[in-house]
Short mmCIF file of C-alpha atoms and ligand atoms in Angstrom, two decimals:
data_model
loop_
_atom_site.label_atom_id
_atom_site.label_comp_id
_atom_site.label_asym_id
_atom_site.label_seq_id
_atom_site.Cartn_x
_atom_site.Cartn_y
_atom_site.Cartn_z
CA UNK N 1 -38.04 16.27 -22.24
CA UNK N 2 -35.07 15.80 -24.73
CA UNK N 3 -34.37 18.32 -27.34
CA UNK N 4 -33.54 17.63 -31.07
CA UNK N 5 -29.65 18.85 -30.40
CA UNK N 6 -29.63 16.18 -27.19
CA UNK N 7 -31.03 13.38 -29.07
CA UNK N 8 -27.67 14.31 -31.73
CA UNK N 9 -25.55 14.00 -28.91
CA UNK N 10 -26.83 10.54 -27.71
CA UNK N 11 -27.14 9.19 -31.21
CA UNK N 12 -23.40 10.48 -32.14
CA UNK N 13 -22.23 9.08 -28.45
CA UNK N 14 -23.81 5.78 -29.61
CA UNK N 15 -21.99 5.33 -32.89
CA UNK N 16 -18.81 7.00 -31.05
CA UNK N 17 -18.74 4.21 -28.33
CA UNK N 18 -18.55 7.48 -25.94
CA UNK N 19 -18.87 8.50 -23.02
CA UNK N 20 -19.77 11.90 -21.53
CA UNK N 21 -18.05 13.18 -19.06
CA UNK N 22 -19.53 16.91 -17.56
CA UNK N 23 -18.81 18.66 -14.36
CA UNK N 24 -21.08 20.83 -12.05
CA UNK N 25 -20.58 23.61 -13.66
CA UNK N 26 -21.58 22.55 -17.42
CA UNK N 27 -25.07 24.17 -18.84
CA UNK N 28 -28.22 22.41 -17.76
CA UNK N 29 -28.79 20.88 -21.37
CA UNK N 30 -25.09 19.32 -21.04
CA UNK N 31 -25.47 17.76 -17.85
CA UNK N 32 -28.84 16.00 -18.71
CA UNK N 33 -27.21 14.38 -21.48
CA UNK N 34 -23.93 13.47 -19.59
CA UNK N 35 -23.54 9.77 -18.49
CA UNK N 36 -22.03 11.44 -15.36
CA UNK N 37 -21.67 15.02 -13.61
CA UNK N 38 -19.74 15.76 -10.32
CA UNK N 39 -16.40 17.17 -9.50
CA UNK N 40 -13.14 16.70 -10.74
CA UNK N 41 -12.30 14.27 -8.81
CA UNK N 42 -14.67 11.77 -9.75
CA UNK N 43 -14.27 12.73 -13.26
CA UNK N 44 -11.01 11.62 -12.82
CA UNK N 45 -11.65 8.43 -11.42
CA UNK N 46 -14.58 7.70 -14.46
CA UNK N 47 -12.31 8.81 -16.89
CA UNK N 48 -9.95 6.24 -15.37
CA UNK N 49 -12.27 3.34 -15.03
CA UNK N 50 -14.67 4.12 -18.70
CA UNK N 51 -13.99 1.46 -21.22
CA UNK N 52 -15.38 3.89 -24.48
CA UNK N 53 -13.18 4.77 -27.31
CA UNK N 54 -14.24 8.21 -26.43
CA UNK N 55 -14.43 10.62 -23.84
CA UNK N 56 -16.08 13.96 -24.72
CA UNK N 57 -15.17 15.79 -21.57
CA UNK N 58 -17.58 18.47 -21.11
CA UNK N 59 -15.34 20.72 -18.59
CA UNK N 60 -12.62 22.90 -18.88
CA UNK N 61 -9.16 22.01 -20.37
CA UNK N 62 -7.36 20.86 -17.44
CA UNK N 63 -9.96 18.71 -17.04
CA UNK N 64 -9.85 16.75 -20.21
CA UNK N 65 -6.28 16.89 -20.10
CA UNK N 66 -6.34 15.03 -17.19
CA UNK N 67 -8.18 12.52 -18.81
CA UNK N 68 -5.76 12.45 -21.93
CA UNK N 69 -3.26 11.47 -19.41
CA UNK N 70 -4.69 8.63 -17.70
CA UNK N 71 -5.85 7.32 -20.94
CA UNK N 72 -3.63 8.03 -23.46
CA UNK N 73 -5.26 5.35 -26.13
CA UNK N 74 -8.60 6.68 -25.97
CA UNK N 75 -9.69 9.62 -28.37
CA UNK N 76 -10.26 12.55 -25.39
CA UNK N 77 -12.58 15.75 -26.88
CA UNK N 78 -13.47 19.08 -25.80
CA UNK N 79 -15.99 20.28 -27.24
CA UNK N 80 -14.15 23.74 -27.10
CA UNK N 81 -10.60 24.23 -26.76
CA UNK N 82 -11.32 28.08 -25.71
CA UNK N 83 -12.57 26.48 -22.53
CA UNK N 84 -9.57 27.25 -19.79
CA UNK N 85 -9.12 28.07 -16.41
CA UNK N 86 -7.74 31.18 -14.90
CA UNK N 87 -5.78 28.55 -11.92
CA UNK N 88 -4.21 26.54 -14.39
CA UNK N 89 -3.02 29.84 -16.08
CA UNK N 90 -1.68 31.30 -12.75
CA UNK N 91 1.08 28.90 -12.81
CA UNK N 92 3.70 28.43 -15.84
CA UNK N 93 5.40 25.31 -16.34
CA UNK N 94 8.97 27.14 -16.25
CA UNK N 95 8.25 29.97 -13.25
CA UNK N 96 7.44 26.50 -11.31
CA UNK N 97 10.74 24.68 -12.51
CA UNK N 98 12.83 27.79 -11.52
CA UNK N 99 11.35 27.75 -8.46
CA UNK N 100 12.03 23.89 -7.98
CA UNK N 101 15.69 24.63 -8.65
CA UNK N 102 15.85 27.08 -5.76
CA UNK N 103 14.11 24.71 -3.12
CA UNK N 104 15.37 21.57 -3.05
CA UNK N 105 13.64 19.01 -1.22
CA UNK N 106 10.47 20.68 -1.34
CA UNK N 107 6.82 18.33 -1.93
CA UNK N 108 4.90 19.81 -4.60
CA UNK N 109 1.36 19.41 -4.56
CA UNK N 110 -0.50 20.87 -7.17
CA UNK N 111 -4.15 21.50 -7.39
CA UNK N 112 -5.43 19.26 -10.22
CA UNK N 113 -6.65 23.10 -11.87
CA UNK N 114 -2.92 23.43 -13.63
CA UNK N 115 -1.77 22.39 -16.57
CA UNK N 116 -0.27 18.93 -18.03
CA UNK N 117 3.24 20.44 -17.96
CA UNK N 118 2.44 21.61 -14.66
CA UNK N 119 1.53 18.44 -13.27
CA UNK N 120 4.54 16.75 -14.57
CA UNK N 121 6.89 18.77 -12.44
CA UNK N 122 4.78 17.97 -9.61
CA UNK N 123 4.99 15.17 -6.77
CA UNK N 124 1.20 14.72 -6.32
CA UNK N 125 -2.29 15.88 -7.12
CA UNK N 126 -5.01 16.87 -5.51
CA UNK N 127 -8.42 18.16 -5.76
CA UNK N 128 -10.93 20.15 -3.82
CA UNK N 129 -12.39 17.14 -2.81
CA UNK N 130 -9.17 15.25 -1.28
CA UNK N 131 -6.72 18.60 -0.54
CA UNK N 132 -6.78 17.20 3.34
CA UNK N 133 -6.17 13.73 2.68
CA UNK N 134 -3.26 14.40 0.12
CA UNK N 135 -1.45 16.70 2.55
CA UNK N 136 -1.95 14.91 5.24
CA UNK N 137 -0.11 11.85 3.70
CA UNK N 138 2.60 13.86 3.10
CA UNK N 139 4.97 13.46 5.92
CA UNK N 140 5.43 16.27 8.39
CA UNK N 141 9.43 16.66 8.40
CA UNK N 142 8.74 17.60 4.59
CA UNK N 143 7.82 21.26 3.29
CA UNK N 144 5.40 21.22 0.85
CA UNK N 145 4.44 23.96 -1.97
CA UNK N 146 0.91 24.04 -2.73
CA UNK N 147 0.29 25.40 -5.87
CA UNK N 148 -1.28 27.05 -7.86
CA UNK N 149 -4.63 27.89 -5.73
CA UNK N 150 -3.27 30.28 -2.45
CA UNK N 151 -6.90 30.21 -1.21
CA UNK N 152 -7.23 26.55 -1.44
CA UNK N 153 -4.01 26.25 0.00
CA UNK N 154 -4.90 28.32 2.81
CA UNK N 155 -7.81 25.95 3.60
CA UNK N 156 -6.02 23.05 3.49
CA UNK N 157 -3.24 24.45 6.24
CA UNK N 158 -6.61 25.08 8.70
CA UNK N 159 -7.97 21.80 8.48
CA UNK N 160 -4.82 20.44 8.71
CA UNK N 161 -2.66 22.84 10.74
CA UNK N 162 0.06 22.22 8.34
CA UNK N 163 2.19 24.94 7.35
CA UNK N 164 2.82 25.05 3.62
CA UNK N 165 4.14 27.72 0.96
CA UNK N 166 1.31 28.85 -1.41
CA UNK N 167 1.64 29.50 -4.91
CA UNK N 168 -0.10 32.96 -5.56
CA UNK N 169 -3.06 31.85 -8.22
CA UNK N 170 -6.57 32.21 -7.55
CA UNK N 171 -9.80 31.32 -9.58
CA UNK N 172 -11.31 34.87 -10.94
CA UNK N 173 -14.37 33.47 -10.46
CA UNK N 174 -14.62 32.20 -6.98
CA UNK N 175 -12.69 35.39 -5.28
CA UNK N 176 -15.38 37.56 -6.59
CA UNK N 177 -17.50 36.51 -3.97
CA UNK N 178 -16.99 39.52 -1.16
CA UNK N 179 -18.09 39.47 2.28
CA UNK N 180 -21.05 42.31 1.91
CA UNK N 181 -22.21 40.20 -0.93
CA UNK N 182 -23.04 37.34 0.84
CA UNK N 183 -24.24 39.26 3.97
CA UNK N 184 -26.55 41.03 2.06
CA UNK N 185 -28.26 37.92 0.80
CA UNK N 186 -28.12 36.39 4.39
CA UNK N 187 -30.18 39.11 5.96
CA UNK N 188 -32.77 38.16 3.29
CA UNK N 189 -32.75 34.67 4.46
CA UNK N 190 -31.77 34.60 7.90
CA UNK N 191 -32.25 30.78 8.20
CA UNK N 192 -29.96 29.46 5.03
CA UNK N 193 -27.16 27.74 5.61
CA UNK N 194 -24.14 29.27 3.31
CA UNK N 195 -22.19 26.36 1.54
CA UNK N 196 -18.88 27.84 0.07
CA UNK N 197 -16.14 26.14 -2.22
CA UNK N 198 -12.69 26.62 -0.93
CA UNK N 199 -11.40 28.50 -3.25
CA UNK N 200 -13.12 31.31 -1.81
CA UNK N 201 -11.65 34.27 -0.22
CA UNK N 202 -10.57 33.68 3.35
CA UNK N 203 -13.34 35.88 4.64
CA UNK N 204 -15.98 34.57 2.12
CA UNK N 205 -14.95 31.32 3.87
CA UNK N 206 -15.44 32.62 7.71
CA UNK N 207 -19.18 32.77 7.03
CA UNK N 208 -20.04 29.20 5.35
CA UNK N 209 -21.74 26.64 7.36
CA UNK N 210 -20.08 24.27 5.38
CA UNK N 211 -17.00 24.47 3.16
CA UNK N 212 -16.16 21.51 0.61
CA UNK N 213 -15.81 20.80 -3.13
CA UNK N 214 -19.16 20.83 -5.36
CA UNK N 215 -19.82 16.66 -5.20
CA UNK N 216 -19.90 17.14 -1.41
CA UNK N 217 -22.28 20.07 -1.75
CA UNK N 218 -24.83 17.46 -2.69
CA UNK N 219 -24.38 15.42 0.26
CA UNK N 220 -24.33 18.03 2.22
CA UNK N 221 -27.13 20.03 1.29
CA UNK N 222 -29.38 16.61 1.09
CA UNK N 223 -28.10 14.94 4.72
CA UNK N 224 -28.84 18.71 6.65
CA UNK N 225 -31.76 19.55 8.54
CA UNK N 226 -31.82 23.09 6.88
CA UNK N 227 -34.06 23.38 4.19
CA UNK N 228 -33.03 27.01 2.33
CA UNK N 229 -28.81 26.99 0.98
CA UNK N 230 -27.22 29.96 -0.07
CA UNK N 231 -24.46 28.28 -2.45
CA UNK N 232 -21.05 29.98 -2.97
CA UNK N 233 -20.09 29.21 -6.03
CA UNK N 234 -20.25 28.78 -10.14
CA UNK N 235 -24.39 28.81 -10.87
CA UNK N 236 -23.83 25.85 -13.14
CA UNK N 237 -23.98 23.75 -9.30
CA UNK N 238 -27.86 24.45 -8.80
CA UNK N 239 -29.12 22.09 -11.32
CA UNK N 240 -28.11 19.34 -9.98
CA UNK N 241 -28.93 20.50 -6.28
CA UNK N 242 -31.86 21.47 -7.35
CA UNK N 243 -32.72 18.21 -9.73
CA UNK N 244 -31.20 15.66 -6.95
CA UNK N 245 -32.67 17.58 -3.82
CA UNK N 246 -36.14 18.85 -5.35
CA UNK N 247 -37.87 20.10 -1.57
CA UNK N 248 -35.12 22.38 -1.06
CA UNK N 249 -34.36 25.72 -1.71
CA UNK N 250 -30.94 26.89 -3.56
CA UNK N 251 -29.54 30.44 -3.91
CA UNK N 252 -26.49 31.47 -6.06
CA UNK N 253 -24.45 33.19 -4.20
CA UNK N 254 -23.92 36.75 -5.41
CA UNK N 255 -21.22 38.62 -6.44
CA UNK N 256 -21.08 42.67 -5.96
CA UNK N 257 -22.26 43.19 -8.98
CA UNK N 258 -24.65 40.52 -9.90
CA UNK N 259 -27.06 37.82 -8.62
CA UNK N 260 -25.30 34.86 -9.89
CA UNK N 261 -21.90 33.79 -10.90
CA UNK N 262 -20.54 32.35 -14.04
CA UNK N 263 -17.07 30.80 -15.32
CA UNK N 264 -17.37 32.23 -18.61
CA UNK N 265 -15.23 29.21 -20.02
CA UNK N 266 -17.00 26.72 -18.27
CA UNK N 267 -20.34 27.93 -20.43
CA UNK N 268 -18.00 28.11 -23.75
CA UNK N 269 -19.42 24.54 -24.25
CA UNK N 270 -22.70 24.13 -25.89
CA UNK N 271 -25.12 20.96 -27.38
CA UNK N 272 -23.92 22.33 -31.02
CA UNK N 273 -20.36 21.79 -30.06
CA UNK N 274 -20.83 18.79 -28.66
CA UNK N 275 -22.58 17.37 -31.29
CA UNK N 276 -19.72 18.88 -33.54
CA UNK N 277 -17.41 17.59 -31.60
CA UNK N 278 -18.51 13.71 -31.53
CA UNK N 279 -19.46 13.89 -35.17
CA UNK N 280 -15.80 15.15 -36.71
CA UNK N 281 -14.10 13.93 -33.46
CA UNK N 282 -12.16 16.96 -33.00
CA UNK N 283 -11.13 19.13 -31.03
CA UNK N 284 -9.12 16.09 -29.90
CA UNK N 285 -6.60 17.19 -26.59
CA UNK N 286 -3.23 15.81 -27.17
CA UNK N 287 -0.25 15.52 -24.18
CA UNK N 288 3.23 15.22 -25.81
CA UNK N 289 3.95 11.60 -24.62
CA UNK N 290 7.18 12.75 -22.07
CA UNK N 291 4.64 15.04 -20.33
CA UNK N 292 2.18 12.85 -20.03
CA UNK N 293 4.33 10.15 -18.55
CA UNK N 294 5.79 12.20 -15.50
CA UNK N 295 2.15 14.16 -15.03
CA UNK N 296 0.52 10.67 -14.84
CA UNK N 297 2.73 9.66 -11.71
CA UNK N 298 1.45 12.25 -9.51
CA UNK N 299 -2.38 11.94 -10.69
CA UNK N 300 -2.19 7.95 -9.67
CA UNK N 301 -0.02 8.93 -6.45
CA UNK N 302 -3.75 10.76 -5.77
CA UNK N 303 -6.10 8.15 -7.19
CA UNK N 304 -4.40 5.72 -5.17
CA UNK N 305 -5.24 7.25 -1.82
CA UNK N 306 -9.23 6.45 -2.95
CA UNK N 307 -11.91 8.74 -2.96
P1 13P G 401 -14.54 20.77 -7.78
O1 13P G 401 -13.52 19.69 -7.91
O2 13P G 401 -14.94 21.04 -6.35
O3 13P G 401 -15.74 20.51 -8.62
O4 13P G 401 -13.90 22.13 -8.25
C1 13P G 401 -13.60 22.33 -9.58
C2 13P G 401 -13.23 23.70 -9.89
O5 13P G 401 -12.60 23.93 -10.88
C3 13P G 401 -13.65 24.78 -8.99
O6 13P G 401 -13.38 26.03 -9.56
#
């Protein structure tokens, strides 16, 4: 059943011409409003493909940024700017251009959790979903710096047996999942399958049944035999496991000290600023138009390779 404040976001996204855009992490109430949820990466590629005059991204700023630069006539809102990411502050613009004077000849591949200036110094994107593929299309007489998630990175060189040099950034949210956590919660159900993002520690990692970004989580959870998950990551992802997969069971994973865990900029969005946000059409995100140029090049180098 709708509430009053989501009936004031569909009637301002109707006079708008908007869309809404909201990952897996958004609030319940924001993802049953969205016109689509999932991961970043196929944010990306609805951002890309949405013919609204505007997109009121319901993520964090990196997120909507990344929209901004694929469409840079559309009007791109978030619905507030507060919303960041503790990757995409790991990694200044300038510590990454000194470093790019010192190693020539080096790849960069940055995770698409960094910032527009960020991106613009970069050779190609990636995501959590595509990490693998975009490495492995780099070719293997070239060094690569993966940056700005080292436990993503990590990942990425086991799957692919690639050796690369890791920017050291990590999301403050996903490497507070610890080992004893999670083995404490397996013991209490023996017969769950743990599902883990990759940003997770190495040894949070070792344990998961499954490892992939938060789209695949759905397929995965929904195509295996299992019927109890124990899901290692932000607690935003259960809704829409537990909407799109209703006979199954879904635990947050816990952290040491509590049952769930939450990207406290990830919930700094809310109905009321969404509604806010359509009606005045601010907070609008804004790339200056050299930045957006060179960060666009590496975001279609990604899009390109197809989802
Ligand atoms: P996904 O692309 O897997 O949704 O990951 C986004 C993210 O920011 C994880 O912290």
């Amino acid at each position: 059943m709708s509430t009053v404040l989501q009936e004031q976001v569909r009637e301002w996204k109707h006079r708008r011409n908007a869309v809404i855009l909201a990952h897996n992490y958004q609030v319940p109430e924001i993802q049953d409003v969205a016109d689509f949820v999932g991961d970043s990466l196929g944010l990306s590629y609805k951002a890309r493909e949405t013919a609204a005059d505007v997109i009121l991204f319901c993520g964090v700023h990196f997120m909507a940024e990344t929209a901004k630069i694929i469409n840079p006539g559309k009007t791109v809102l978030l619905p507030d700017l507060e919303a960041g990411c503790s990757l995409a502050n790991s990694c200044d613009a300038s510590a990454l251009a000194e470093w790019k004077a010192k190693h020539s000849g080096v790849v960069v591949v940055s995770y698409i959790n960094s910032t527009a200036a960020v991106k613009a110094l970069s050779d190609i994107i990636c995501t959590s979903g595509n990490a693998v593929k975009v490495v492995r299309s780099i070719p293997a007489d070239k060094q690569i710096l993966f940056c700005p998630d080292e436990n993503l990175g990590q990942w990425v060189m086991e799957q692919t047996g690639r050796k690369m040099l890791l920017w050291p950034g990590v999301c403050h949210i996903h490497v507070k999942f610890t080992h004893e956590s999670i083995t404490r919660l397996r013991q209490q159900h023996p017969a769950a399958k743990i599902v883990a993002h990759p940003e997770c520690l190495p040894i949070v990692r070792a344990m998961a049944d499954e490892v992939c970004s938060t789209e695949k989580m759905i397929a995965y959870c929904r195509q295996s035999a299992a019927t109890e998950f124990i899901i290692v990551t932000e607690s935003g992802m259960l809704h829409r496991l537990r909407k799109e997969i209703p006979g199954k069971t879904f635990i947050a994973g816990p952290t040491d000290t509590c049952s769930c865990n939450e990207c406290e900029y990830m919930k700094k969005n809310t109905l009321e600023k969404c509604v806010a946000a359509l009606e005045h059409l601010a907070p609008e995100i804004t790339v200056p138009e050299d930045v957006r140029r060179r960060a666009l090049i590496p975001i279609e180098r990604m899009l390109a390779l197809g989802q």
